[in-house]
Amino acid sequence: MTYLFSFLFPFLVMMLFLWEISRLLGLRFKGITPTLGLAAASALAVATPVCGLPLGRWLISLNANFSIPLFAIVLSRITGNIFYRPLLDKRAVDTCAVFFLISGAVLYPMALGIGPFDPYGAGWRFSWLFAGVLVLTIGLLIRKNRFGMVLVFAILAYDLNVLESSNFWDYIIDPLGVVWAALRLAWPRSFGPITPKENNRGMR
Amino acid sequence: MSRRLTKILIPVALILYLWPLFQAFSSRHKAFFALPDRAPKVSMENSSPFMRAGFIAPDMEGSRVHAGSICKLPDGRLAAVWYGGSREGAKDVGIFSAMRKPDTGASWSKPRLLVDRATASRELDRYIKKVGNAILFAGPCQRVYLIYVTVTLGGWSGSSLNVKVSEDGGDTWGRSRRLTLSPFFNISELVRNKPVFMTDGRMAVPIYHECMGHFPELLWLDATEGNHKASYRKTRMAGGNTFLQPSVVPRTPLDATAFYRCRSEKRAMGTANTTDAGASWSEPRFLALPNPDAGLDVVGLSDGSMLMAFNDTPVGRENLKLALSHDGGKTWRRIATLENSPGREFSYPYMISTPTGQIHLVYTWDRKRIKHLTFNEAWVHGQRPGGAQ
């Protein structure tokens, strides 16, 4: 299951990439058949061997553990593009970006050697990290913030062990997610959620 | 998000968190260091001192070798691994192994390629630029483990660790498994020294981090499950930017001493202690032994003393010596000079001791060959202080 799941993120990124290319070319994907065609082309692309490795595994060579919130961000972008219904609304995307930035600022410097404490150690088994994320999840769900739903999927993915990592941190944050969050902070219009108005840009 | 969905998701979240909570409680048990079994002190091997030297791999023109490791297989044979190629970090570097029958007169088998970048890439299903340090050891359940370094991008700070397991004593090997040990692209984790074993079937493998900080860590690997199911985690032994490549010697079921390679300007070996079976470690302190930012290794002897192989110089790796400690590693007495040739390199010692009191030491011999010394405790105790060759 971990191996098959490893193709999912590259597949979603490829789908998003092909959609953006087709949008630049003035093509419009709406409806089931063109969307399935786009999905099939994306699946074929990530499975195509390049120098002996499927294209999707080249992305995994660089980072084997894409977090569930980053999955959700990419998926939301795709559903927003194709169905005009992003999975995550602006509030949830904002929350995700803040979550990435705060947890990234806590995790990475210390995990890479600044100070004697290693917060990454809290992700190997139930700890303050799990308790904290649970409290955050419930708080977000009570406030009807969809990022809470994403965090429920993160713990589900952890229980099912779908990533190569067995550390809970890797299910909730990854370096590319933090980069995305920083970019979104700098250029909110380019890295924000898709709206129907934005979606129609460039279409003929 | 509807109120109904919220009402469903909150209990679902609570239930999903019960699983890691249950796992944490079910695996909560006290583990101790499994001290090595010792044969009766008076054994044939121990009675008269001996020391034999030889090379494991033949001298191959133009080939550079480094980072040897040795272990006793479940069937009594000896196995060694090292990496070799046109130069350290080159794309043609492979991890080689050789075996030897237990009798002391036997010779080493022809080296066999265990892993190179092509096989690692195929088994791990990802791009691998190069392979590096490897250690070999026999774990519980008759399994033999190979833990080795691979790099996808950049230099050694881009390293990740992988495990390969043999279920038949090192004759055939299973598929490699990548270990995720760092949150930042899973890089900067390396291995060097031998593991220590725990009473609950886990193994504590000394590893180290080499990126923004340089520090020693322990990889806790569960040996009760097969390679691809075995759980693992890591703990940090110390922070900072000074010490790495820990060598851990258990003294009692709860106490152990670690010795560190030093990369600071002080150029002195580091040490730390644990009194809770490796769960926590004291602040590292410097020993009165030099260290030229090079690997070292320590083994415990049957009388409770410790034997260290190290480069006895703050600069360079031109000599290799043995030192003995009778006070748990606090003070050391140099007992033998194994190598001393200016301009050459003798480095990365790796030592094991067998239940019958034999000690096997392998080390890099001028980057051209891996040298293997076999001696017994009687030979160690017969050496005169000062370390004449």
PDB file of N, CA and C in Angstrom, chain A residues 71-105:
ATOM      1  N   PHE A  71      -1.032  17.138   0.407  1.00  0.00           N
ATOM      2  CA  PHE A  71      -1.927  16.387  -0.482  1.00  0.00           C
ATOM      3  C   PHE A  71      -3.241  17.158  -0.651  1.00  0.00           C
ATOM      4  N   ALA A  72      -3.788  17.580   0.501  1.00  0.00           N
ATOM      5  CA  ALA A  72      -5.091  18.251   0.490  1.00  0.00           C
ATOM      6  C   ALA A  72      -5.027  19.569  -0.281  1.00  0.00           C
ATOM      7  N   ILE A  73      -3.927  20.295  -0.136  1.00  0.00           N
ATOM      8  CA  ILE A  73      -3.781  21.568  -0.845  1.00  0.00           C
ATOM      9  C   ILE A  73      -3.772  21.337  -2.357  1.00  0.00           C
ATOM     10  N   VAL A  74      -2.995  20.343  -2.795  1.00  0.00           N
ATOM     11  CA  VAL A  74      -2.909  20.055  -4.239  1.00  0.00           C
ATOM     12  C   VAL A  74      -4.259  19.545  -4.749  1.00  0.00           C
ATOM     13  N   LEU A  75      -4.870  18.647  -3.978  1.00  0.00           N
ATOM     14  CA  LEU A  75      -6.173  18.103  -4.381  1.00  0.00           C
ATOM     15  C   LEU A  75      -7.221  19.203  -4.449  1.00  0.00           C
ATOM     16  N   SER A  76      -7.155  20.117  -3.498  1.00  0.00           N
ATOM     17  CA  SER A  76      -8.109  21.222  -3.476  1.00  0.00           C
ATOM     18  C   SER A  76      -7.942  22.103  -4.704  1.00  0.00           C
ATOM     19  N   ARG A  77      -6.704  22.308  -5.082  1.00  0.00           N
ATOM     20  CA  ARG A  77      -6.416  23.113  -6.275  1.00  0.00           C
ATOM     21  C   ARG A  77      -7.019  22.425  -7.516  1.00  0.00           C
ATOM     22  N   ILE A  78      -6.875  21.086  -7.542  1.00  0.00           N
ATOM     23  CA  ILE A  78      -7.401  20.335  -8.697  1.00  0.00           C
ATOM     24  C   ILE A  78      -8.930  20.392  -8.729  1.00  0.00           C
ATOM     25  N   THR A  79      -9.555  20.144  -7.577  1.00  0.00           N
ATOM     26  CA  THR A  79     -11.031  20.173  -7.567  1.00  0.00           C
ATOM     27  C   THR A  79     -11.540  21.587  -7.848  1.00  0.00           C
ATOM     28  N   GLY A  80     -10.794  22.580  -7.412  1.00  0.00           N
ATOM     29  CA  GLY A  80     -11.170  23.964  -7.707  1.00  0.00           C
ATOM     30  C   GLY A  80     -11.056  24.259  -9.180  1.00  0.00           C
ATOM     31  N   ASN A  81      -9.990  23.758  -9.794  1.00  0.00           N
ATOM     32  CA  ASN A  81      -9.778  23.987 -11.230  1.00  0.00           C
ATOM     33  C   ASN A  81     -10.847  23.313 -12.073  1.00  0.00           C
ATOM     34  N   ILE A  82     -11.074  22.049 -11.752  1.00  0.00           N
ATOM     35  CA  ILE A  82     -11.905  21.239 -12.656  1.00  0.00           C
ATOM     36  C   ILE A  82     -13.393  21.335 -12.327  1.00  0.00           C
ATOM     37  N   PHE A  83     -13.699  21.286 -11.054  1.00  0.00           N
ATOM     38  CA  PHE A  83     -15.129  21.268 -10.680  1.00  0.00           C
ATOM     39  C   PHE A  83     -15.600  22.594 -10.108  1.00  0.00           C
ATOM     40  N   TYR A  84     -14.686  23.565 -10.064  1.00  0.00           N
ATOM     41  CA  TYR A  84     -15.001  24.887  -9.485  1.00  0.00           C
ATOM     42  C   TYR A  84     -15.395  24.769  -8.023  1.00  0.00           C
ATOM     43  N   ARG A  85     -15.066  23.672  -7.394  1.00  0.00           N
ATOM     44  CA  ARG A  85     -15.389  23.489  -5.973  1.00  0.00           C
ATOM     45  C   ARG A  85     -14.138  23.043  -5.228  1.00  0.00           C
ATOM     46  N   PRO A  86     -13.341  23.997  -4.770  1.00  0.00           N
ATOM     47  CA  PRO A  86     -12.137  23.589  -4.041  1.00  0.00           C
ATOM     48  C   PRO A  86     -12.492  22.815  -2.780  1.00  0.00           C
ATOM     49  N   LEU A  87     -11.691  21.806  -2.521  1.00  0.00           N
ATOM     50  CA  LEU A  87     -11.913  20.973  -1.331  1.00  0.00           C
ATOM     51  C   LEU A  87     -11.795  21.822  -0.061  1.00  0.00           C
ATOM     52  N   LEU A  88     -10.837  22.744  -0.090  1.00  0.00           N
ATOM     53  CA  LEU A  88     -10.602  23.606   1.074  1.00  0.00           C
ATOM     54  C   LEU A  88     -10.961  25.045   0.716  1.00  0.00           C
ATOM     55  N   ASP A  89     -11.697  25.692   1.606  1.00  0.00           N
ATOM     56  CA  ASP A  89     -11.994  27.109   1.373  1.00  0.00           C
ATOM     57  C   ASP A  89     -10.818  27.969   1.843  1.00  0.00           C
ATOM     58  N   LYS A  90     -10.946  29.282   1.649  1.00  0.00           N
ATOM     59  CA  LYS A  90      -9.830  30.182   1.944  1.00  0.00           C
ATOM     60  C   LYS A  90      -9.407  30.081   3.420  1.00  0.00           C
ATOM     61  N   ARG A  91     -10.396  29.964   4.294  1.00  0.00           N
ATOM     62  CA  ARG A  91     -10.080  29.913   5.725  1.00  0.00           C
ATOM     63  C   ARG A  91      -9.242  28.670   6.053  1.00  0.00           C
ATOM     64  N   ALA A  92      -9.627  27.537   5.450  1.00  0.00           N
ATOM     65  CA  ALA A  92      -8.891  26.290   5.709  1.00  0.00           C
ATOM     66  C   ALA A  92      -7.481  26.372   5.130  1.00  0.00           C
ATOM     67  N   VAL A  93      -7.351  26.961   3.945  1.00  0.00           N
ATOM     68  CA  VAL A  93      -6.022  27.084   3.328  1.00  0.00           C
ATOM     69  C   VAL A  93      -5.139  28.013   4.155  1.00  0.00           C
ATOM     70  N   ASP A  94      -5.729  29.109   4.631  1.00  0.00           N
ATOM     71  CA  ASP A  94      -4.976  30.026   5.503  1.00  0.00           C
ATOM     72  C   ASP A  94      -4.514  29.307   6.769  1.00  0.00           C
ATOM     73  N   THR A  95      -5.419  28.536   7.348  1.00  0.00           N
ATOM     74  CA  THR A  95      -5.072  27.796   8.578  1.00  0.00           C
ATOM     75  C   THR A  95      -3.946  26.815   8.308  1.00  0.00           C
ATOM     76  N   CYS A  96      -4.037  26.143   7.167  1.00  0.00           N
ATOM     77  CA  CYS A  96      -2.997  25.172   6.794  1.00  0.00           C
ATOM     78  C   CYS A  96      -1.646  25.876   6.659  1.00  0.00           C
ATOM     79  N   ALA A  97      -1.648  27.044   6.003  1.00  0.00           N
ATOM     80  CA  ALA A  97      -0.389  27.783   5.811  1.00  0.00           C
ATOM     81  C   ALA A  97       0.205  28.191   7.161  1.00  0.00           C
ATOM     82  N   VAL A  98      -0.661  28.685   8.052  1.00  0.00           N
ATOM     83  CA  VAL A  98      -0.171  29.092   9.385  1.00  0.00           C
ATOM     84  C   VAL A  98       0.351  27.874  10.140  1.00  0.00           C
ATOM     85  N   PHE A  99      -0.375  26.762  10.023  1.00  0.00           N
ATOM     86  CA  PHE A  99       0.044  25.515  10.684  1.00  0.00           C
ATOM     87  C   PHE A  99       1.427  25.073  10.176  1.00  0.00           C
ATOM     88  N   PHE A 100       1.597  25.101   8.867  1.00  0.00           N
ATOM     89  CA  PHE A 100       2.891  24.720   8.281  1.00  0.00           C
ATOM     90  C   PHE A 100       4.003  25.628   8.799  1.00  0.00           C
ATOM     91  N   LEU A 101       3.734  26.946   8.793  1.00  0.00           N
ATOM     92  CA  LEU A 101       4.793  27.892   9.176  1.00  0.00           C
ATOM     93  C   LEU A 101       5.173  27.746  10.650  1.00  0.00           C
ATOM     94  N   ILE A 102       4.170  27.618  11.512  1.00  0.00           N
ATOM     95  CA  ILE A 102       4.474  27.527  12.949  1.00  0.00           C
ATOM     96  C   ILE A 102       5.153  26.192  13.258  1.00  0.00           C
ATOM     97  N   SER A 103       4.581  25.095  12.762  1.00  0.00           N
ATOM     98  CA  SER A 103       5.186  23.796  13.090  1.00  0.00           C
ATOM     99  C   SER A 103       6.541  23.639  12.412  1.00  0.00           C
ATOM    100  N   GLY A 104       6.699  24.232  11.232  1.00  0.00           N
ATOM    101  CA  GLY A 104       8.003  24.190  10.552  1.00  0.00           C
ATOM    102  C   GLY A 104       9.055  24.953  11.340  1.00  0.00           C
ATOM    103  N   ALA A 105       8.640  26.098  11.890  1.00  0.00           N
ATOM    104  CA  ALA A 105       9.585  26.910  12.678  1.00  0.00           C
ATOM    105  C   ALA A 105       9.979  26.189  13.962  1.00  0.00           C
TER     106      ALA A 105
END
